[in-house]
Structure formats: C-alpha cells, structure tokens
mmCIF file of C-alpha atoms in Angstrom:
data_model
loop_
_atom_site.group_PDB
_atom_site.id
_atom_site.type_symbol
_atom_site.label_atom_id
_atom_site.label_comp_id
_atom_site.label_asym_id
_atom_site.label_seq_id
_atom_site.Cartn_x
_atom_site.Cartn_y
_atom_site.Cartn_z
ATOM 1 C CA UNK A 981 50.788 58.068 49.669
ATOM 2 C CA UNK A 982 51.139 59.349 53.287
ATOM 3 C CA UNK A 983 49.995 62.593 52.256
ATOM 4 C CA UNK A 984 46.988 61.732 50.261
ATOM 5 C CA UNK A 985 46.085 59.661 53.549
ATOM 6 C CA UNK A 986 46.881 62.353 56.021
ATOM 7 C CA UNK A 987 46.581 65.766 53.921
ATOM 8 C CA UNK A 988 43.395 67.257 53.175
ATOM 9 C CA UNK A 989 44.465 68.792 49.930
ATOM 10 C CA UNK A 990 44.977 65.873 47.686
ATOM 11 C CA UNK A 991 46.236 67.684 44.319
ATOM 12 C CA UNK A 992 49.494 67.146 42.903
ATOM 13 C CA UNK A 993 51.062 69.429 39.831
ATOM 14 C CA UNK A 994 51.694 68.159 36.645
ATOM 15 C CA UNK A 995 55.625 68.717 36.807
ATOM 16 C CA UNK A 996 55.266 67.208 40.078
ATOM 17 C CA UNK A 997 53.541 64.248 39.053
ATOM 18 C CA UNK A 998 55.765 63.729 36.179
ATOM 19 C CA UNK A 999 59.061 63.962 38.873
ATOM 20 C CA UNK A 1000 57.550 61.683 40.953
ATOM 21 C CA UNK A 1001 56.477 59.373 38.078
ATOM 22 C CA UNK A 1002 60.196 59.674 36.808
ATOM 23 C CA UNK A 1003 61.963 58.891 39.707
ATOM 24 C CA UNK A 1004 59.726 55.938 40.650
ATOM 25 C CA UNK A 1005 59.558 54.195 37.856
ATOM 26 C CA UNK A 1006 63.625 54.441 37.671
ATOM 27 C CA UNK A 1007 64.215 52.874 41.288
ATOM 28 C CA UNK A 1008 62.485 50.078 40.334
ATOM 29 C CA UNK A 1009 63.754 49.505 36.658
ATOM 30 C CA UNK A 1010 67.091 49.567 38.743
ATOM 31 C CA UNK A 1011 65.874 47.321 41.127
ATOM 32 C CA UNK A 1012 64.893 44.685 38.763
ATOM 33 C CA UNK A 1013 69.041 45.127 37.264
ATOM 34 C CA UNK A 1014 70.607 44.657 40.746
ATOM 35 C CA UNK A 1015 68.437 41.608 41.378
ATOM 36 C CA UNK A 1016 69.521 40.158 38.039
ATOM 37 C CA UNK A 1017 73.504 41.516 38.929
ATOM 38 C CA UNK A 1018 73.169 39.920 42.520
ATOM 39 C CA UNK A 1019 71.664 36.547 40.964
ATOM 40 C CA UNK A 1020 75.137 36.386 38.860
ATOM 41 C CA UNK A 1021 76.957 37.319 41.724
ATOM 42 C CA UNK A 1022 75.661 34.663 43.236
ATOM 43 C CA UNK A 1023 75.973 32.354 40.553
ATOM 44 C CA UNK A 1024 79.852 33.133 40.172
ATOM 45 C CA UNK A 1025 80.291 32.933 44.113
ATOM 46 C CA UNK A 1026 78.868 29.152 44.391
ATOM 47 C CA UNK A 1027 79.622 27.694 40.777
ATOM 48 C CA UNK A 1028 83.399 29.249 40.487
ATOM 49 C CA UNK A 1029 84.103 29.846 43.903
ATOM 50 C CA UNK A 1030 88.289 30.003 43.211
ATOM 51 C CA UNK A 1031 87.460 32.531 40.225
ATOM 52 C CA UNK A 1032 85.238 34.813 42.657
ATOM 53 C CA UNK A 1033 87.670 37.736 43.123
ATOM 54 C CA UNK A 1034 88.851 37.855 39.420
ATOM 55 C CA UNK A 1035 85.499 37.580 38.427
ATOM 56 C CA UNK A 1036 84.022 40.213 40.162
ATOM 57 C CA UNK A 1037 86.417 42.648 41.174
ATOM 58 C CA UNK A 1038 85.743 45.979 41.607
ATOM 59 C CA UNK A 1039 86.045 47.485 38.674
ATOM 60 C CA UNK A 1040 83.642 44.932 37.594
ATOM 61 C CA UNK A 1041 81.291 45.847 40.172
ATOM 62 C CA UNK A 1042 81.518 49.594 39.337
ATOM 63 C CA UNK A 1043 80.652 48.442 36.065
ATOM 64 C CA UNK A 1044 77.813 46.121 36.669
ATOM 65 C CA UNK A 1045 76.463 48.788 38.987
ATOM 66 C CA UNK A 1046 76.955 51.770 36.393
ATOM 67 C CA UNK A 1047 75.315 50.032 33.714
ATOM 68 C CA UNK A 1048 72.443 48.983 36.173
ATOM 69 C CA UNK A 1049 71.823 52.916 36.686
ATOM 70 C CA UNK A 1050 72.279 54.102 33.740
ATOM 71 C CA UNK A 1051 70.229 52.013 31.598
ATOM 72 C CA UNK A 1052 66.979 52.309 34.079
ATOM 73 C CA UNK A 1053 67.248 56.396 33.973
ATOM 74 C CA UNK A 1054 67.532 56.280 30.485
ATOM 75 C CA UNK A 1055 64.837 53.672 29.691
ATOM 76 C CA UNK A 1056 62.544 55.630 32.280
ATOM 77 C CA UNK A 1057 63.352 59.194 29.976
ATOM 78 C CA UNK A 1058 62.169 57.481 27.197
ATOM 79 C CA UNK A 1059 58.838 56.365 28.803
ATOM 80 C CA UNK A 1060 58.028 59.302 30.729
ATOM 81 C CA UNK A 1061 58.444 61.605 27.578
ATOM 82 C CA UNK A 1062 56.059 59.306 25.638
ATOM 83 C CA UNK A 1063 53.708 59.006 28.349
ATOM 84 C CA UNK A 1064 53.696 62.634 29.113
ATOM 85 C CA UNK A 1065 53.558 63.768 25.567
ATOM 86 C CA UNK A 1066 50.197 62.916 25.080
ATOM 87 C CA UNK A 1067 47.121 64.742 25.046
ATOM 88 C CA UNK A 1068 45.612 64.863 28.485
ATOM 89 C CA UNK A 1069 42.094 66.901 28.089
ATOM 90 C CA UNK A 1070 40.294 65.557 31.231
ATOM 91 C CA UNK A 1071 39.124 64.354 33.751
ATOM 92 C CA UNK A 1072 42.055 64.859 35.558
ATOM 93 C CA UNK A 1073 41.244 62.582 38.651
ATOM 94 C CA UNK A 1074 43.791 60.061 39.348
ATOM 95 C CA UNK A 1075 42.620 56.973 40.679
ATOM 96 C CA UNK A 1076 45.942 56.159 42.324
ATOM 97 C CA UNK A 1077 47.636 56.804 45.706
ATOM 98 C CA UNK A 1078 51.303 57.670 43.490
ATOM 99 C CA UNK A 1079 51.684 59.077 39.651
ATOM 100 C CA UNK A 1080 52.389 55.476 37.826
ATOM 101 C CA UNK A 1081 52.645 55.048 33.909
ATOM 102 C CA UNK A 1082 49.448 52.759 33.818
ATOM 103 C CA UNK A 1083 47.479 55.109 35.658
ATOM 104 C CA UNK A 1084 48.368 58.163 33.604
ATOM 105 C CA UNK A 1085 47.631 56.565 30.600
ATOM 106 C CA UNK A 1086 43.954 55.795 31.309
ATOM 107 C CA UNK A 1087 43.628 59.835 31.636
ATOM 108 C CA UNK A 1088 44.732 60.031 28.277
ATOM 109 C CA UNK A 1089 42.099 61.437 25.610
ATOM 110 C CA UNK A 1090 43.697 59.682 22.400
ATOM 111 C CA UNK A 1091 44.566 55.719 21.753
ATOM 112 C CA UNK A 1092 47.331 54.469 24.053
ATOM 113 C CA UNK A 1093 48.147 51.712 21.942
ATOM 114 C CA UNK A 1094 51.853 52.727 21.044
ATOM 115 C CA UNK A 1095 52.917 53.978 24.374
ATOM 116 C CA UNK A 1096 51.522 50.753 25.942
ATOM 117 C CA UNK A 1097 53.796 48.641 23.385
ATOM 118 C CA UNK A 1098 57.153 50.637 24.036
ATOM 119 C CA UNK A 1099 56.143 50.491 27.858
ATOM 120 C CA UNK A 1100 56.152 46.228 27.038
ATOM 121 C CA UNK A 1101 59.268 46.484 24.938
ATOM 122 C CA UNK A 1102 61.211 47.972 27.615
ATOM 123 C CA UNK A 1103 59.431 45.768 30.126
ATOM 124 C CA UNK A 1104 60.715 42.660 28.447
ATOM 125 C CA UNK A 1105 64.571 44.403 28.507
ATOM 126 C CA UNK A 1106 64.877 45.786 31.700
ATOM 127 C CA UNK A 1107 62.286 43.441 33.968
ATOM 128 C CA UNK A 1108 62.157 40.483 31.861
ATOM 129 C CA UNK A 1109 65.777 39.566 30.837
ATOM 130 C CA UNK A 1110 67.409 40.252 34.235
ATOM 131 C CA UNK A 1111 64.376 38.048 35.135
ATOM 132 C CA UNK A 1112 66.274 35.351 33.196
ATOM 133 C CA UNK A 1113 69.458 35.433 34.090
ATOM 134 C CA UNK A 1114 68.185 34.705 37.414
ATOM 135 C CA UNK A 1115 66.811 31.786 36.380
ATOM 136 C CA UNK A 1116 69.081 30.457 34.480
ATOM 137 C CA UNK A 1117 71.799 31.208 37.206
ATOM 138 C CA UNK A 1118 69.837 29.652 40.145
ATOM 139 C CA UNK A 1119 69.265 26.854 37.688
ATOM 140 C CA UNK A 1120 73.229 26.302 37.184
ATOM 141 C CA UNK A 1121 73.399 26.989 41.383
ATOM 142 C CA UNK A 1122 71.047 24.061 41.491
ATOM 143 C CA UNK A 1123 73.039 21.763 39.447
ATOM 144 C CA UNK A 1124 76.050 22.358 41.144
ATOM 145 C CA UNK A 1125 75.018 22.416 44.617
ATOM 146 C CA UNK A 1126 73.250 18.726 43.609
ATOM 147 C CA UNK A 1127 76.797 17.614 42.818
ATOM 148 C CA UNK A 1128 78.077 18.800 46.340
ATOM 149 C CA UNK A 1129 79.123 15.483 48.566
ATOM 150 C CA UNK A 1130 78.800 17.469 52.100
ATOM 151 C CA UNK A 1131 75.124 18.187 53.167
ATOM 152 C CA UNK A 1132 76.729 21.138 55.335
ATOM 153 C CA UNK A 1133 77.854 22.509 51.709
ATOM 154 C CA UNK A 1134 74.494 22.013 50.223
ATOM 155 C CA UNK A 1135 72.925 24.008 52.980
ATOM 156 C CA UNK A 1136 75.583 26.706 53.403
ATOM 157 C CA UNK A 1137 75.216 27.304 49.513
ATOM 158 C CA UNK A 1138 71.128 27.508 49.489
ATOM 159 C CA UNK A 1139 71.950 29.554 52.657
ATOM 160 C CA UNK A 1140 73.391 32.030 50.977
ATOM 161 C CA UNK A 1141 70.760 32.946 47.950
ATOM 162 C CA UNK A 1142 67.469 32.397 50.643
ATOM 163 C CA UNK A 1143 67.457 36.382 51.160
ATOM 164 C CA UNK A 1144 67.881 37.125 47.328
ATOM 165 C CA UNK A 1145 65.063 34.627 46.257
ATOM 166 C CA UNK A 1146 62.720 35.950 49.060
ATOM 167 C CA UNK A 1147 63.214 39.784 47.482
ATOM 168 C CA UNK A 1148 63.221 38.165 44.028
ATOM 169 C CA UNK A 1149 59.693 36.528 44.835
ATOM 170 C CA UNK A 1150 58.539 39.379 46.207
ATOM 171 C CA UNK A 1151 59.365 42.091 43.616
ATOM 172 C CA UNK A 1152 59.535 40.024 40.258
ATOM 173 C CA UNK A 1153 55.882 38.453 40.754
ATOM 174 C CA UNK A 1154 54.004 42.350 41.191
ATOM 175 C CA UNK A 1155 56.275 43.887 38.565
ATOM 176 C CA UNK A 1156 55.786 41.524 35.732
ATOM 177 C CA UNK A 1157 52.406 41.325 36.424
ATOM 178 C CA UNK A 1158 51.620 44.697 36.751
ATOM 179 C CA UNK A 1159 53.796 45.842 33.731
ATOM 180 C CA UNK A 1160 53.845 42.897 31.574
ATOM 181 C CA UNK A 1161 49.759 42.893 30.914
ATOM 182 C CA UNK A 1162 47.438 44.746 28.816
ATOM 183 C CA UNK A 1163 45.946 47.908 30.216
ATOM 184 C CA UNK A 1164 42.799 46.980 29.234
ATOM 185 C CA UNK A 1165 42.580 43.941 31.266
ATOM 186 C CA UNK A 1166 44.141 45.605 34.345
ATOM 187 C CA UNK A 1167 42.132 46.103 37.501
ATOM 188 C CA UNK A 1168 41.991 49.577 39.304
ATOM 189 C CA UNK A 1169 41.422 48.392 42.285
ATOM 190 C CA UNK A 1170 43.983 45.147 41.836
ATOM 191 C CA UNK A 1171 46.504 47.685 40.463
ATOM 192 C CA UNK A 1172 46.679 49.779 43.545
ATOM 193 C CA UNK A 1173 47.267 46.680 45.869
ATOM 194 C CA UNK A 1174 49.735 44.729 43.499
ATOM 195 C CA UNK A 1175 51.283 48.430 43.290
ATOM 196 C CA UNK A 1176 51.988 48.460 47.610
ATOM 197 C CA UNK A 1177 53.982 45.190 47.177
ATOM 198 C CA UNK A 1178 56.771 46.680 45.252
ATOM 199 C CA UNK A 1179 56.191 50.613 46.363
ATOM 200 C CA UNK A 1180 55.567 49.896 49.878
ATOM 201 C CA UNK A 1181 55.940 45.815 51.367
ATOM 202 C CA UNK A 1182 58.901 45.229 49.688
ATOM 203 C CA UNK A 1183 61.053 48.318 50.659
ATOM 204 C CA UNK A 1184 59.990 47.406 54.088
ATOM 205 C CA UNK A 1185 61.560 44.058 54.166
ATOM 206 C CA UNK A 1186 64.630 44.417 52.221
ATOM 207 C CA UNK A 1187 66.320 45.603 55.609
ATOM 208 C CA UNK A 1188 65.415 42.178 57.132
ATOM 209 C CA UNK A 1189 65.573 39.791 54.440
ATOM 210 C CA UNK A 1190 68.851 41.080 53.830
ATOM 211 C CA UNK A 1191 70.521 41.536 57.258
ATOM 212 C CA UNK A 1192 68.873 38.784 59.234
ATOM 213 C CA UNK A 1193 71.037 36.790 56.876
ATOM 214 C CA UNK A 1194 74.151 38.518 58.102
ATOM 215 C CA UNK A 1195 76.295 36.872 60.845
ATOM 216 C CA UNK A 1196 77.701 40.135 62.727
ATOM 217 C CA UNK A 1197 73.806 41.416 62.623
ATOM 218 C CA UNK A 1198 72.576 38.355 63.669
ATOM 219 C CA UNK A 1199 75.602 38.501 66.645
ATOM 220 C CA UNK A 1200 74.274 42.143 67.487
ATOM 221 C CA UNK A 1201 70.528 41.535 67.563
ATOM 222 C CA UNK A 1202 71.541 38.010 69.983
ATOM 223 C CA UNK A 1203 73.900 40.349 72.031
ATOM 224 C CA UNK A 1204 71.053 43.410 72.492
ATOM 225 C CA UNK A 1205 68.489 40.923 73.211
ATOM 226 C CA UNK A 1206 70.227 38.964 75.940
ATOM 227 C CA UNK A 1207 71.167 42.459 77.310
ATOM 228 C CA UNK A 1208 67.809 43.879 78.077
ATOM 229 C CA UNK A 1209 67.110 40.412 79.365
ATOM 230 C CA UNK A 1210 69.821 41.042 82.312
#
C-alpha cells in the first residue's frame, strides 16, 4: 500500500503478487482462529475459574496455537492454488492497493463460479465457526456472570473480555462481509475501504486495545506521564 502511494512504479510480479496474496490471506485466516481460541480462553477463565490451569495448560496452548497455524496456511494453499490456476489473459490492472483473492478473481478470463464457492466453504470453516464459538462462549460468560452476587465480580469479569470484543467487532464485521458475499454484488470501491479495516485499522489498534487493558502498562503509561509532568 505505502508503495503504490509513495512509488512511482506501481507494478507488482506475478510470483510476487501471489506471495503477498499467500501470506495475507493466512494472517488473517489465523487471526480469525486466535480470536475464536482467546474467546474459549476466556470462556474457561470466567465460567471454570478453579479448572483454569488444567484446562489450559501449556501443552494445551501449544496445541490450540499449532492447530490455529496450521490449518490457516493450509486452507490459504488450497485457495491460492485455485485462484492462481486460472486463466488470466488480461487486462492485467488491479484495482486494489494489495493482491486479495476477490480482486484477482475479477481479472480472471473464464467463470469464477467454483473458486468463489471453495473460497465460501472455507470461509464458513475458518471465519465462520470460530465466529461461533465466540458466541456461544460470550453467551455462557453472560449467563454466568448474571448469576454473580458481587457487582465488583460482574464488572471485573466483563472487564476482562472488553479488549477481545472490541478486536472481535472490529475484525469479524469486515471479514465476513467481505468474504462471506457474492463477488458479483461486491463493490470496488466498498471493497478497498472494508479491506483497510482488517489490513490496516485493526493492526493499528490491537497494541492498544490489548495493553491499555493491562495493569503494569497502564502503571507505566501513569508513571511516564506524571514524569514529564515534573
């Protein structure tokens, strides 16, 4: 993006583009796991608070985390080969600021139709499912922080998931609906902007949705800003 802004020369090379269209589309597939992984993480932490460490352990983590990876670079493969496997006879003017699987496939000279339905299909596994199990686990966090007694508990539990709903909200709503609709009703224009919320905006403010939560970050920033005040 910078250098399509910036750079006078704004070409990119196939093998380049598919890299770049690999590697993209993989971050975010994993992105859309984590979110799902943290959700349960969550869900464990408030709902079986006592089974927390036994739960999720480390090994469990590794696993969680492995299968996260894994799955996303592997589901990616599988895209980018059928994306890139079709005929591409011109014009060869992308109307994007990155390479991105919708985009490429409206340069396509043959009928998209199959790639677009395997691109769905492993939309509905890898954004859509880890889409519900965060609902379904912020719906049994509901439930049980409704039961709590102490007000102080209720707050300290909803506390705790505000930073992962805020990146949830964030990412889910510009992935499923840029990946989760037909091509043929997508925007150009609308695609490029949805596209900055989850290449761009969101990146940005994972650093402060998630440490502005933290206590000892929190402790710093209080610390560094009464010290230039003195």
């Amino acid at each position: 993006m910078l250098s399509n802004i910036m750079g006078r020369k704004k070409t990119i090379p196939f093998s380049s583009c598919a890299t770049q269209m690999y590697f993209s589309l993989s971050f975010g597939m994993i992105e859309c796991v984590l979110l799902g992984v943290m959700a349960y993480d969550r869900y464990v932490a408030i709902c079986h608070p006592l089974h927390y460490t036994i739960m999720m352990d480390r090994s469990t983590c590794i696993q969680l985390a492995a299968i996260s990876w894994s799955s996303s670079f592997l589901s990616s493969m599988v895209i980018n080969v059928l994306t890139l496997s079709l005929p591409y006879c011109g014009p060869n003017v992308l109307n994007h600021y990155f390479c991105e699987v919708p985009s490429i496939l409206r340069l396509a000279c043959t009928d998209t139709s199959f790639t677009e339905m395997v691109v769905f299909i492993f939309s509905i596994i890898i954004v859509f499912i880890p889409f519900l199990l965060i609902v379904v686990s912020y719906a049994r966090i509901l439930l049980s922080v409704l039961r709590m007694q102490s007000a102080a508990g209720r707050r300290k539990a909803l506390s705790t998931c505000a930073s992962h709903l805020t990146a949830v909200a964030l990412f889910y709503g510009t992935a499923i609906f840029m990946y989760m609709r037909p091509q043929s009703k997508s925007s150009r224009a609308g695609g490029k902007i949805i596209a900055v919320f989850y290449t761009v905006i969101t990146p940005m403010l994972n650093p402060l949705i998630y440490s502005l939560r933290n206590q000892d970050v929190k402790g710093a920033l209080r610390r560094a800003i009464a010290k230039q005040r003195t």
